[in-house]
Each structure stands twice: as structure tokens, then as C-alpha cells.
Short mmCIF file of C-alpha atoms (C1' of nucleotides) in Angstrom, two decimals:
data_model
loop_
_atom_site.label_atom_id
_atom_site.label_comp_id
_atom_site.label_asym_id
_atom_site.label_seq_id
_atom_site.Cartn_x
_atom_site.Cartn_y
_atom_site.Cartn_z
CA UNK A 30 27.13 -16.48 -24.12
CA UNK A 31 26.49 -14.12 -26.89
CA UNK A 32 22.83 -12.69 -27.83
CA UNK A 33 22.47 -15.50 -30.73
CA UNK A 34 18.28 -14.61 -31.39
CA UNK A 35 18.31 -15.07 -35.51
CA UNK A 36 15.05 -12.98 -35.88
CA UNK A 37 16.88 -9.83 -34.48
CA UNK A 38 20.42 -10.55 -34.50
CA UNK A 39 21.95 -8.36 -37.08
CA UNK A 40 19.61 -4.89 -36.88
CA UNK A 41 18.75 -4.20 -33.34
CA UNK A 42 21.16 -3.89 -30.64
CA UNK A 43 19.82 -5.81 -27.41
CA UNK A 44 20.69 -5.11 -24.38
CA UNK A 45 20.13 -6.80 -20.55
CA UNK A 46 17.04 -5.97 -17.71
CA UNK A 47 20.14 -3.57 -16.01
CA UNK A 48 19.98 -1.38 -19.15
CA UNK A 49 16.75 -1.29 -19.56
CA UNK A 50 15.86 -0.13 -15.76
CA UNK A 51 18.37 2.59 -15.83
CA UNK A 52 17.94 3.93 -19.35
CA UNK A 53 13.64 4.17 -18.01
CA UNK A 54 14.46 4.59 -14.47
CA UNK A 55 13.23 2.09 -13.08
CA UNK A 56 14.63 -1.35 -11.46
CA UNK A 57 15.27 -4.62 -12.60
CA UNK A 58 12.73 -6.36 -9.98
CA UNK A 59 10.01 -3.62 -10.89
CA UNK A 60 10.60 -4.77 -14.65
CA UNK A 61 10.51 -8.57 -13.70
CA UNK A 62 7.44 -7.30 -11.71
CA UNK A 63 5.71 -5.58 -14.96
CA UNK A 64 6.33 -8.45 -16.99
CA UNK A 65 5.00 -10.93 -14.55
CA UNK A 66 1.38 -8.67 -14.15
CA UNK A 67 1.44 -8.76 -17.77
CA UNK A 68 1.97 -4.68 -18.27
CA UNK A 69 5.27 -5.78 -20.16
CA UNK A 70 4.50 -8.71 -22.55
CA UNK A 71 7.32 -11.64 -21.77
CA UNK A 72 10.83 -10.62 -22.97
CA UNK A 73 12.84 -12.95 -25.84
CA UNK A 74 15.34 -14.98 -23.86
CA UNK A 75 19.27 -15.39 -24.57
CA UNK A 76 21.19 -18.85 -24.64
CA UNK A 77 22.09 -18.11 -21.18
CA UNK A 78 18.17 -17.70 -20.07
CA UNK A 79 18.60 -13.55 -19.86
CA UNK A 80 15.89 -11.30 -20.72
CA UNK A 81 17.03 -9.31 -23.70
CA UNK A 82 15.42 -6.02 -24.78
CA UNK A 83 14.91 -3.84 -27.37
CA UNK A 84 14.89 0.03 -27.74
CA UNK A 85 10.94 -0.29 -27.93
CA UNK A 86 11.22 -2.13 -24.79
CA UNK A 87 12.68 1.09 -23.19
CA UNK A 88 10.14 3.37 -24.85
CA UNK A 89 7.53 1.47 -23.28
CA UNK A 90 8.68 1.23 -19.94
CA UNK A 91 9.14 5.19 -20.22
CA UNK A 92 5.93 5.35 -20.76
CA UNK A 93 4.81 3.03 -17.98
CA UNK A 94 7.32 5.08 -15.94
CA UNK A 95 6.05 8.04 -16.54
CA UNK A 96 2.20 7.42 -16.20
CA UNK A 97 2.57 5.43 -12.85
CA UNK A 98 4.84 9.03 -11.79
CA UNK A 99 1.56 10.77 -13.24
CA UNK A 100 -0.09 9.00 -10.78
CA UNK A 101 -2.41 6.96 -12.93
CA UNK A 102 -2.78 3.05 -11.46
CA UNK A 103 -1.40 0.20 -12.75
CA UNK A 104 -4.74 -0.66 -14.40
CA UNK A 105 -5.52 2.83 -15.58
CA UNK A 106 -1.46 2.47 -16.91
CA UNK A 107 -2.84 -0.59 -18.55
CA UNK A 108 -5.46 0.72 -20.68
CA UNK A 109 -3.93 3.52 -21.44
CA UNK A 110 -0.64 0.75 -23.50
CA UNK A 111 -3.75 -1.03 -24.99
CA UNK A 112 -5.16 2.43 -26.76
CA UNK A 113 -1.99 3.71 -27.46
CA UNK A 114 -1.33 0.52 -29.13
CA UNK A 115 -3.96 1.66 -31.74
CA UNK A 116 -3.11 4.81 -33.27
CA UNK A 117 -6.05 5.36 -35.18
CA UNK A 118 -8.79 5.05 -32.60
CA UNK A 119 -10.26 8.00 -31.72
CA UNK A 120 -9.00 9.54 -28.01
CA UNK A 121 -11.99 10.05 -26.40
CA UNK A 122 -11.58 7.08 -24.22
CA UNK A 123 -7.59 8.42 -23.20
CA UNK A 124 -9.61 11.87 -22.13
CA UNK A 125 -11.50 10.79 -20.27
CA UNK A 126 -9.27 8.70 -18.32
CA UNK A 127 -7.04 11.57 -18.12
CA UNK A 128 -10.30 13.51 -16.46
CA UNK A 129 -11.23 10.68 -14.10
CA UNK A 130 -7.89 10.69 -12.69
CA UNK A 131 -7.49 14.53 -12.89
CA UNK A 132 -10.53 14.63 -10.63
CA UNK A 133 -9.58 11.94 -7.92
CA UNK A 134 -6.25 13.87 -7.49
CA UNK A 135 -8.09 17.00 -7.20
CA UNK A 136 -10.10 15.34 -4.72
CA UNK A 137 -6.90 14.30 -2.75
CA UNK A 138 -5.66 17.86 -3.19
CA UNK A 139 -9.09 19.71 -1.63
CA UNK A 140 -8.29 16.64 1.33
CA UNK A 141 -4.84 17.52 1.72
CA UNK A 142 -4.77 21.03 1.53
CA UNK A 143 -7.98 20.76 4.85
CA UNK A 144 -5.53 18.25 6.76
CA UNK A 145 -2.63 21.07 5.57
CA UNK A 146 -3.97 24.09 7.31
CA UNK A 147 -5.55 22.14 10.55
CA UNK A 148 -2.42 20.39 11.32
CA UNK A 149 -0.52 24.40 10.77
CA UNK A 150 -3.48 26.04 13.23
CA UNK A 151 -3.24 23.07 16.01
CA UNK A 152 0.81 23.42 15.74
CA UNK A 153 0.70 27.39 16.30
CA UNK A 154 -2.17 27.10 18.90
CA UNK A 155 0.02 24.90 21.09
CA UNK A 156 1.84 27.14 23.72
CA UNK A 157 4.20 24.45 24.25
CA UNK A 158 3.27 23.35 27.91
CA UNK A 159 3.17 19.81 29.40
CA UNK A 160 1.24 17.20 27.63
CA UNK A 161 -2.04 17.80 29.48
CA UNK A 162 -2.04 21.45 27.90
CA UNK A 163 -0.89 20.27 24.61
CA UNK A 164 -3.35 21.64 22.07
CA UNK A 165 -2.31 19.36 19.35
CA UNK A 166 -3.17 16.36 22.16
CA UNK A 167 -6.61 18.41 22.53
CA UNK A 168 -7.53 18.78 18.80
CA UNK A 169 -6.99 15.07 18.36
CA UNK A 170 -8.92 14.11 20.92
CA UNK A 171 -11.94 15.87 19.85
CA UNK A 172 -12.74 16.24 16.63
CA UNK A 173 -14.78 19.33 17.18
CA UNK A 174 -11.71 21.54 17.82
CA UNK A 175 -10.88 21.53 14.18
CA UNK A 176 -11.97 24.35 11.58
CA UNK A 177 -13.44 21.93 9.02
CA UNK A 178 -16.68 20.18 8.84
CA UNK A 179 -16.44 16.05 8.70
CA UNK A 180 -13.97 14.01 8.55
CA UNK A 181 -9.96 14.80 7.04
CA UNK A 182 -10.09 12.20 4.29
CA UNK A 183 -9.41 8.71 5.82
CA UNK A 184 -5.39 8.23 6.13
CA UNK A 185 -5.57 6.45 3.00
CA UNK A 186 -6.22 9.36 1.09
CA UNK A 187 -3.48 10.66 2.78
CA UNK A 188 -0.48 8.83 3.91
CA UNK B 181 -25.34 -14.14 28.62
CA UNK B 182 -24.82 -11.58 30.64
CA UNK B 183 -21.74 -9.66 31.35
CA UNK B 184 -20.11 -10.16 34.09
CA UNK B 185 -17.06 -9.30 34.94
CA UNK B 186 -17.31 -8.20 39.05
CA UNK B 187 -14.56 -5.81 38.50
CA UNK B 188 -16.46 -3.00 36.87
CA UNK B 189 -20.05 -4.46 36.78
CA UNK B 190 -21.54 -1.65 38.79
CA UNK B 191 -20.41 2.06 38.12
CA UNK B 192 -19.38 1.66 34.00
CA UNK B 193 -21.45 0.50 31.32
CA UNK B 194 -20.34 -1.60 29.35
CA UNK B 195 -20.75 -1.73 25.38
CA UNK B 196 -19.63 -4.05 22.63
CA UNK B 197 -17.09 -3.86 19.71
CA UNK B 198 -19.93 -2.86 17.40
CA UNK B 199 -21.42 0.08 19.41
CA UNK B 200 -17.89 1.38 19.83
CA UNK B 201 -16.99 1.41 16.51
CA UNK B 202 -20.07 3.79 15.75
CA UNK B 203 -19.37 5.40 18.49
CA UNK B 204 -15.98 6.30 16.98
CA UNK B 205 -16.11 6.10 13.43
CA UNK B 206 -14.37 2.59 12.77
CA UNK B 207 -15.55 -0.81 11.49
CA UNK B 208 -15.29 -3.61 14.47
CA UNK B 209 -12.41 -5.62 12.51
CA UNK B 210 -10.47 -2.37 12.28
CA UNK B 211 -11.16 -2.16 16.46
CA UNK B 212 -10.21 -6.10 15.94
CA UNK B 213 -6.88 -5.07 13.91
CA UNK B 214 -5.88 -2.29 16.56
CA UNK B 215 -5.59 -4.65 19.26
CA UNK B 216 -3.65 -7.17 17.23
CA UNK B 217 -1.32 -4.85 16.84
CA UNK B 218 -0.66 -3.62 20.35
CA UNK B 219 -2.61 -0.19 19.40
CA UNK B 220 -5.46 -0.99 21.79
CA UNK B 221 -5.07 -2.65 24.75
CA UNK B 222 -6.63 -6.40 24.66
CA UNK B 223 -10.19 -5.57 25.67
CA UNK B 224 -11.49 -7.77 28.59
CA UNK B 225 -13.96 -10.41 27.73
CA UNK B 226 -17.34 -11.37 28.98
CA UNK B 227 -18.46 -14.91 29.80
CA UNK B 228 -19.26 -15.17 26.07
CA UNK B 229 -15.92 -14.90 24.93
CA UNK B 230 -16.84 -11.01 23.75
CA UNK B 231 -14.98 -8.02 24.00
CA UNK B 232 -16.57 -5.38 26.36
CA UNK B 233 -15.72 -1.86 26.15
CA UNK B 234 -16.13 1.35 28.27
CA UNK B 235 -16.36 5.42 27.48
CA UNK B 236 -12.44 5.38 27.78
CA UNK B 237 -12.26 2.81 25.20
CA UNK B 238 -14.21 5.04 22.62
CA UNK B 239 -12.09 8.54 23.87
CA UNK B 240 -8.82 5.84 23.08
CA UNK B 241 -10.45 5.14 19.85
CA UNK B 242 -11.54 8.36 18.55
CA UNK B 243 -7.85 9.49 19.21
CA UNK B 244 -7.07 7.20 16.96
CA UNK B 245 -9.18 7.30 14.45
CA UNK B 246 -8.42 11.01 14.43
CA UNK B 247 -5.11 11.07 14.31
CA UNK B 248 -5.62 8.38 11.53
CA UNK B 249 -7.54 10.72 9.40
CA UNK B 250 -4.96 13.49 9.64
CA UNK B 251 -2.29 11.09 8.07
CA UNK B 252 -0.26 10.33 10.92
CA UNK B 253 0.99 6.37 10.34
CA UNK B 254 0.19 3.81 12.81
CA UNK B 255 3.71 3.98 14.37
CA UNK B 256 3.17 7.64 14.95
CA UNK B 257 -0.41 7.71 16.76
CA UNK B 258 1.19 4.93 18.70
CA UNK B 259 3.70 7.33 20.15
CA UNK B 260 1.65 10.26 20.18
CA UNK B 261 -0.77 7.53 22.70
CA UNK B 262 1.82 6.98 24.48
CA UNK B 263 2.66 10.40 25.37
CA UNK B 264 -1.01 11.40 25.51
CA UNK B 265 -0.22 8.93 28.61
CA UNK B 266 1.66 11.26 30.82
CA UNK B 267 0.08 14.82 30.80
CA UNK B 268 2.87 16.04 32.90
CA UNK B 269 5.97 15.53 30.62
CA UNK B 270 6.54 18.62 28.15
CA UNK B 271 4.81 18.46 24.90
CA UNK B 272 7.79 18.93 22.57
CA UNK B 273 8.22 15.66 21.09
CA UNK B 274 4.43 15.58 20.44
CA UNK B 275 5.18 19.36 18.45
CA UNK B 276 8.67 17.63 16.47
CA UNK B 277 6.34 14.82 15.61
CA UNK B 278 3.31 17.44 14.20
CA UNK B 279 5.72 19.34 12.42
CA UNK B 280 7.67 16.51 11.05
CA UNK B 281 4.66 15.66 9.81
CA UNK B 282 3.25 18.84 8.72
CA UNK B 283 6.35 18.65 6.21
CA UNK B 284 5.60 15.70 4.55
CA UNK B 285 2.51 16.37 3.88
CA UNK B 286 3.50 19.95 2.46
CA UNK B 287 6.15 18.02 0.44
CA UNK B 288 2.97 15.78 -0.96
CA UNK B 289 0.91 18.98 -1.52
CA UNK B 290 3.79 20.40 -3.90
CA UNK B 291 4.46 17.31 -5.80
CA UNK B 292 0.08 16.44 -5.77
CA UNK B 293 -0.28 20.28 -7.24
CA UNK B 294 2.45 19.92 -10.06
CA UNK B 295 0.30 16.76 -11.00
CA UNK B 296 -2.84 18.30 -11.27
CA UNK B 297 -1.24 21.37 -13.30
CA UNK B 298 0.58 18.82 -15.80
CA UNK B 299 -2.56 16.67 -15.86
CA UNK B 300 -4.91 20.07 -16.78
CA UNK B 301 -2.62 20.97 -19.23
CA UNK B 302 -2.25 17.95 -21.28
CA UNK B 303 -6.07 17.46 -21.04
CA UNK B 304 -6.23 21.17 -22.54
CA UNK B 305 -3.99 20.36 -25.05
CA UNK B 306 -5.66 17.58 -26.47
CA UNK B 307 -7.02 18.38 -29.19
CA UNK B 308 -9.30 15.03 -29.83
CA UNK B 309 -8.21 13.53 -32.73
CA UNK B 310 -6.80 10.35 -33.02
CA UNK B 311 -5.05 8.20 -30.73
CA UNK B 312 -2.20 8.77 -32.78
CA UNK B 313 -2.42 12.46 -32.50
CA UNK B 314 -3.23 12.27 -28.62
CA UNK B 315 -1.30 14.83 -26.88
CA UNK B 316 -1.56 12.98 -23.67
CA UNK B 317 -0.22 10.24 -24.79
CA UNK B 318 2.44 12.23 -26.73
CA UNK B 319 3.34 13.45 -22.87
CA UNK B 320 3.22 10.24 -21.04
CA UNK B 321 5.62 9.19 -23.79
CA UNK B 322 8.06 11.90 -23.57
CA UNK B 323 8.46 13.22 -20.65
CA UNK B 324 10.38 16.57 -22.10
CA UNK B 325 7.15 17.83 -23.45
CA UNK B 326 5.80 18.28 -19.48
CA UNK B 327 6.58 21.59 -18.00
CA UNK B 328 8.29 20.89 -14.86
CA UNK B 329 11.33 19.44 -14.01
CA UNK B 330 12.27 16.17 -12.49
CA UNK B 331 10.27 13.43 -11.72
CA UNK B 332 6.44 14.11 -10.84
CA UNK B 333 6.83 12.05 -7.34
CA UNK B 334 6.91 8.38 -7.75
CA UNK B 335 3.45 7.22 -7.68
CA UNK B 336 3.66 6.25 -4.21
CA UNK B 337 3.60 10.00 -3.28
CA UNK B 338 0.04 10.09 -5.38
CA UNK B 339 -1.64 7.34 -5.37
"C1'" DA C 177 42.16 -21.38 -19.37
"C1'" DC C 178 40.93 -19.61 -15.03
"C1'" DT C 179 39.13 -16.66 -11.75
"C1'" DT C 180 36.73 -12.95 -9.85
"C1'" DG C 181 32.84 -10.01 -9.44
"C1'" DA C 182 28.89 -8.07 -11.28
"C1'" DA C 183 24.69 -8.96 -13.28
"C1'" DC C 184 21.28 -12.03 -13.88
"C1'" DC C 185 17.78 -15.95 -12.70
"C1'" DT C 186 13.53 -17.98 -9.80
"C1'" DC C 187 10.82 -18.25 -5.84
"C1'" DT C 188 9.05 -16.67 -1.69
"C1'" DA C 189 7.96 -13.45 1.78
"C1'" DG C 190 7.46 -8.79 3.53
"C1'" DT C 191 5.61 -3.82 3.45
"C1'" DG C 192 1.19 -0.64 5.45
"C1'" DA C 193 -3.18 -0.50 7.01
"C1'" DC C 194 -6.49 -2.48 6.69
"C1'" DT C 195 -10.62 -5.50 4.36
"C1'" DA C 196 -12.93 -9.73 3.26
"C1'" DT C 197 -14.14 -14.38 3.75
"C1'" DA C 198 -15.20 -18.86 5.90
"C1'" DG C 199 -16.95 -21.30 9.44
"C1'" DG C 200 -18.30 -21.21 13.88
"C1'" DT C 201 -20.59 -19.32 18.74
"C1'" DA C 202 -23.34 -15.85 21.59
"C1'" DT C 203 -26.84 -12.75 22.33
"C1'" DT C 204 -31.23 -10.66 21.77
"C1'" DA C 205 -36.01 -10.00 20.32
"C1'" DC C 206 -40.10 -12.05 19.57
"C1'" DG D 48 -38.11 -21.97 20.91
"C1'" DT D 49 -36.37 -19.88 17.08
"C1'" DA D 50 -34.60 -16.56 13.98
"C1'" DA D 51 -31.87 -12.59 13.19
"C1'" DT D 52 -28.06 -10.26 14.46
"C1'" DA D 53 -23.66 -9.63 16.54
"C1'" DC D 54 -19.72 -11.60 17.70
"C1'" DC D 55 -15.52 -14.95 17.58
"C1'" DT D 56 -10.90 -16.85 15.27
"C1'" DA D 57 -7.92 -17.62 11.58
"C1'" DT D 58 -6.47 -16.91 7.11
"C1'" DA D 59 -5.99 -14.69 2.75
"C1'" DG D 60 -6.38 -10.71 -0.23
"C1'" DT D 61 -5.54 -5.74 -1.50
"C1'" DC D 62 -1.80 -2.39 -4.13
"C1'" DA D 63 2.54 -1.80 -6.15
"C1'" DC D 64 6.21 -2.96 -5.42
"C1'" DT D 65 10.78 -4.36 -2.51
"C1'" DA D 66 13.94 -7.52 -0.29
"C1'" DG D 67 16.15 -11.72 0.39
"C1'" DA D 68 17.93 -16.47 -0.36
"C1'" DG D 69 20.31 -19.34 -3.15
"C1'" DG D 70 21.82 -20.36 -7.53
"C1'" DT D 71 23.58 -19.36 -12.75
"C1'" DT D 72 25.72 -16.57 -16.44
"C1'" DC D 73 28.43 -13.06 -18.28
"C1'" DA D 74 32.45 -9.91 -19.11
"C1'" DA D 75 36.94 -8.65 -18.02
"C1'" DG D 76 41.47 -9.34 -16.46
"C1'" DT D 77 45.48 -12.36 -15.75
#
DNA sequence: ACTTGAACCTCTAGTGACTATAGGTATTAC
DNA sequence: GTAATACCTATAGTCACTAGAGGTTCAAGT
């Protein structure tokens, strides 16, 4: 069956949930995903029960796309749609999102970059023995063979 | 009541799961979750029904935990136990699996740092204006105005 | 008109590594 | 004896998807 929507038929070409994932590189069951959570608002159907979409649809998904590469959580990605869907509010609230999240990945990057360099020193240390001698074995048993003070970060923050 | 158990009763002490998760830096359903999944051994019980542990049990643990906090995934400090099992065998596996390891989280590092540098700059850029005028939003929208090439790492890499 | 194959649909369950809750029992201190 | 605390099991929730089963629709070729 044909796309057969009378509000849209004769301007905007439509096009299926295949399109749409590879033209904002993302895939059909992450948009079916989105739409479900509610970060995509529900798309216009066809006779045929297919989700049809429109160039906006793609543009917003980029965007989606794009913050969630950005790092920003599905929430965060969320708030940031609702503000950009008023254009004349003032940014402030978009900064400082932006700075909230700068921070936690800076956070992840001071965690990282400790975990980084202890993991290098405890793989150069290790002569490369048996087991017993194993100074990788040895750091990880005892926490006071490493460099840094407290703990790595908490494998979340990691991994 | 009492423990018990005639095996051990008179040379070990014997602690519960909530001194040896102080003892080691976890929370006792985490100790709880490690032996469901075959990490720890299943701890022998006391007439009670408890779980009693000994000194090994916290060494065990703090290897874990350890391990845990460097990023290693479960799977990993499982075979990295299991190798910490027999000092005598050479310690090259337990080096592939550092350095294997050492390299994703060097791959993170790279993609985590291009973040942070994209983030800073489109926070600089932002003038403050409007939404409309937002350049943050301008870059989450159009990924062509960010500096690098390629993705930024897929979210799961970041978050 | 018919057939094939790709794309689409819904619903449910699985991922990793825990964490939280409900509803009960055991231990310990006073 | 009692009250607070620690412990027990079993189940569900977290995050952001991803995978699979089992069925329907579409587009293209014959």
C-alpha cells in the first residue's frame, strides 16, 4: 500500500523506519526504542500500519544521535529536545548542562587516565615469571602496591 | 547461635558477610551477587543459616574488588582468579589479558579526550544568547560544525 | 496475478554488574 | 525478655539498548 496520509501527501516525501535509521545512523529497533521512551513523539502510521517519517524526523534523530555520541544521557538528551524546541528562551539552562556533563567526563578522564598509567607500571614491572612472581597478580592483590592514593574509580566509571 | 562448624572452629576466626565486606570495600549483596555467580565460592554456613567467612575470603575479595576497580569485567577477574590459582604456571596469559586490557582502555581515553575537547569548545563558543542562537545546540544538530572526524564513540564508550 | 524476499510490525527477554525492595529469621546487647 | 541490628531468600529494577520469535506488508520481477 501506498503512503495515502491527506495532511502530508502531496509536499513532503515520507519515507520508512529503514531510511530514517540509516540516513541518522542509527537502527530501526533503537528508533522503535526512542519512540517508545517518548524521546521521539509517536510516528503517523501508513494503511499498511508502517511508521512513516519526515525529513524533520531525521533531523531530530541526528540530533539525538549525536548528543547520546556526545555522551550526554538519555534524560540530559531529553531536555536538551525540550529547550531546543523553544528558540527564544534564553541558553543558560543548555550551558549549563553542557558544563555538568563536561565536568562528569572530566571526572571519568582524571579516573581513567590513574587506572591508565597503573595498569602501564604493573605491566612493565612484571618480569614475566610464573604466576606466584607475577607482579600484575601482586598489585591486585594489594592495593598498596599502586602509585595512587584511594580507590581507581569503581568499574562503573570505567568499563 | 553460635558458630559451629567443627571443621575450622579452632585455629580461624570466623567473620560474617558484613565485616567482610568492610573489610574489603564491598556492600554484603555485592559479596551475595559474587557467589551467585560462581565468582566466590558458596561460603559455608553456620547453624543459623549464615554465611561465615575467613582472612582468605577477604584476600579473595579484595582481589576482586581490585581488579573490579581497574576495569577488568567480571569474566576477566574470573580468569585472572583462576590463574591467581596456580602460582607455578607462567604468567603470560595473565600479561595478554593486562595488555588487552590496557588497550581498551587507551582506546576509551582517546575517544573520552576528543569529548571533552569538543564539549570545551562548544561551551566556549557559546555565546549566551538565545536558544535559537545556541551554538551547542547548533553542534549537536550538525555534526560538521565539530572538529574531529567520525563518530565521537557511541555513548556506550562514555557513559 | 503470483511469488519471492526484504522490510516492517509487536511483544518479550536478554545484556552487565550490580542495587533495591519485601518479607522473613538470627544474633547480639542490654 | 526485648529491641536493634544483621542476616536470609527471592524478585524486580537500573541504563540504553539489542536480539529473537512469529507474524504482516511492501516492492520488484515474472
Amino acid at each position: 500500500m501506498k503512503d495515502q496520509n491527506p495532511e502530508l501527501a502531496t509536499t513532503e516525501r515520507y519515507i520508512g523506519i529503514g531510511e530514517l535509521a540509516r540516513e541518522s545512523g542509527c537502527k530501526p529497533e533503537t528508533v522503535r526504542y526512542y519512540e517508545q521512551i517518548g524521546l521521539l513523539p509517536s510516528a503517523p502510521r501508513n494503511e499498511g500500519n508502517q511508521r512513516r517519517y519526515t525529513t524533520a524526523s531525521i533531523r531530530r534523530l541526528t540530533f539525538i544521535r549525536h548528543a547520546r555520541d556526545f555522551g550526554f544521557s538519555v534524560e540530559a538528551v531529553r531536555e536538551l529536545l525540550q529547550m531546543a524546541d523553544y528558540p527564544d528562551m534564553p541558553c543558560e539552562e543548555i550551558d549549563r548542562l553542557a558544563k555538568r556533563h563536561l565536568a562528569e567526563v572530566e571526572a571519568r578522564l582524571a579516573r581513567l587516565t590513574s587506572v591508565r598509567d597503573e595498569l602501564k607500571r604493573m605491566i612493565n614491572q612484571c618480569a614475566g615469571g610464573s604466576v606466584g612472581q607475577c607482579y600484575i597478580i601482586d598489585v591486585l592483590s594489594d592495593h598498596r602496591l599502586c602509585h595512587q592514593t584511594g580507590p581507581h574509580g569503581g568499574a562503573d566509571v570505567i568499563g
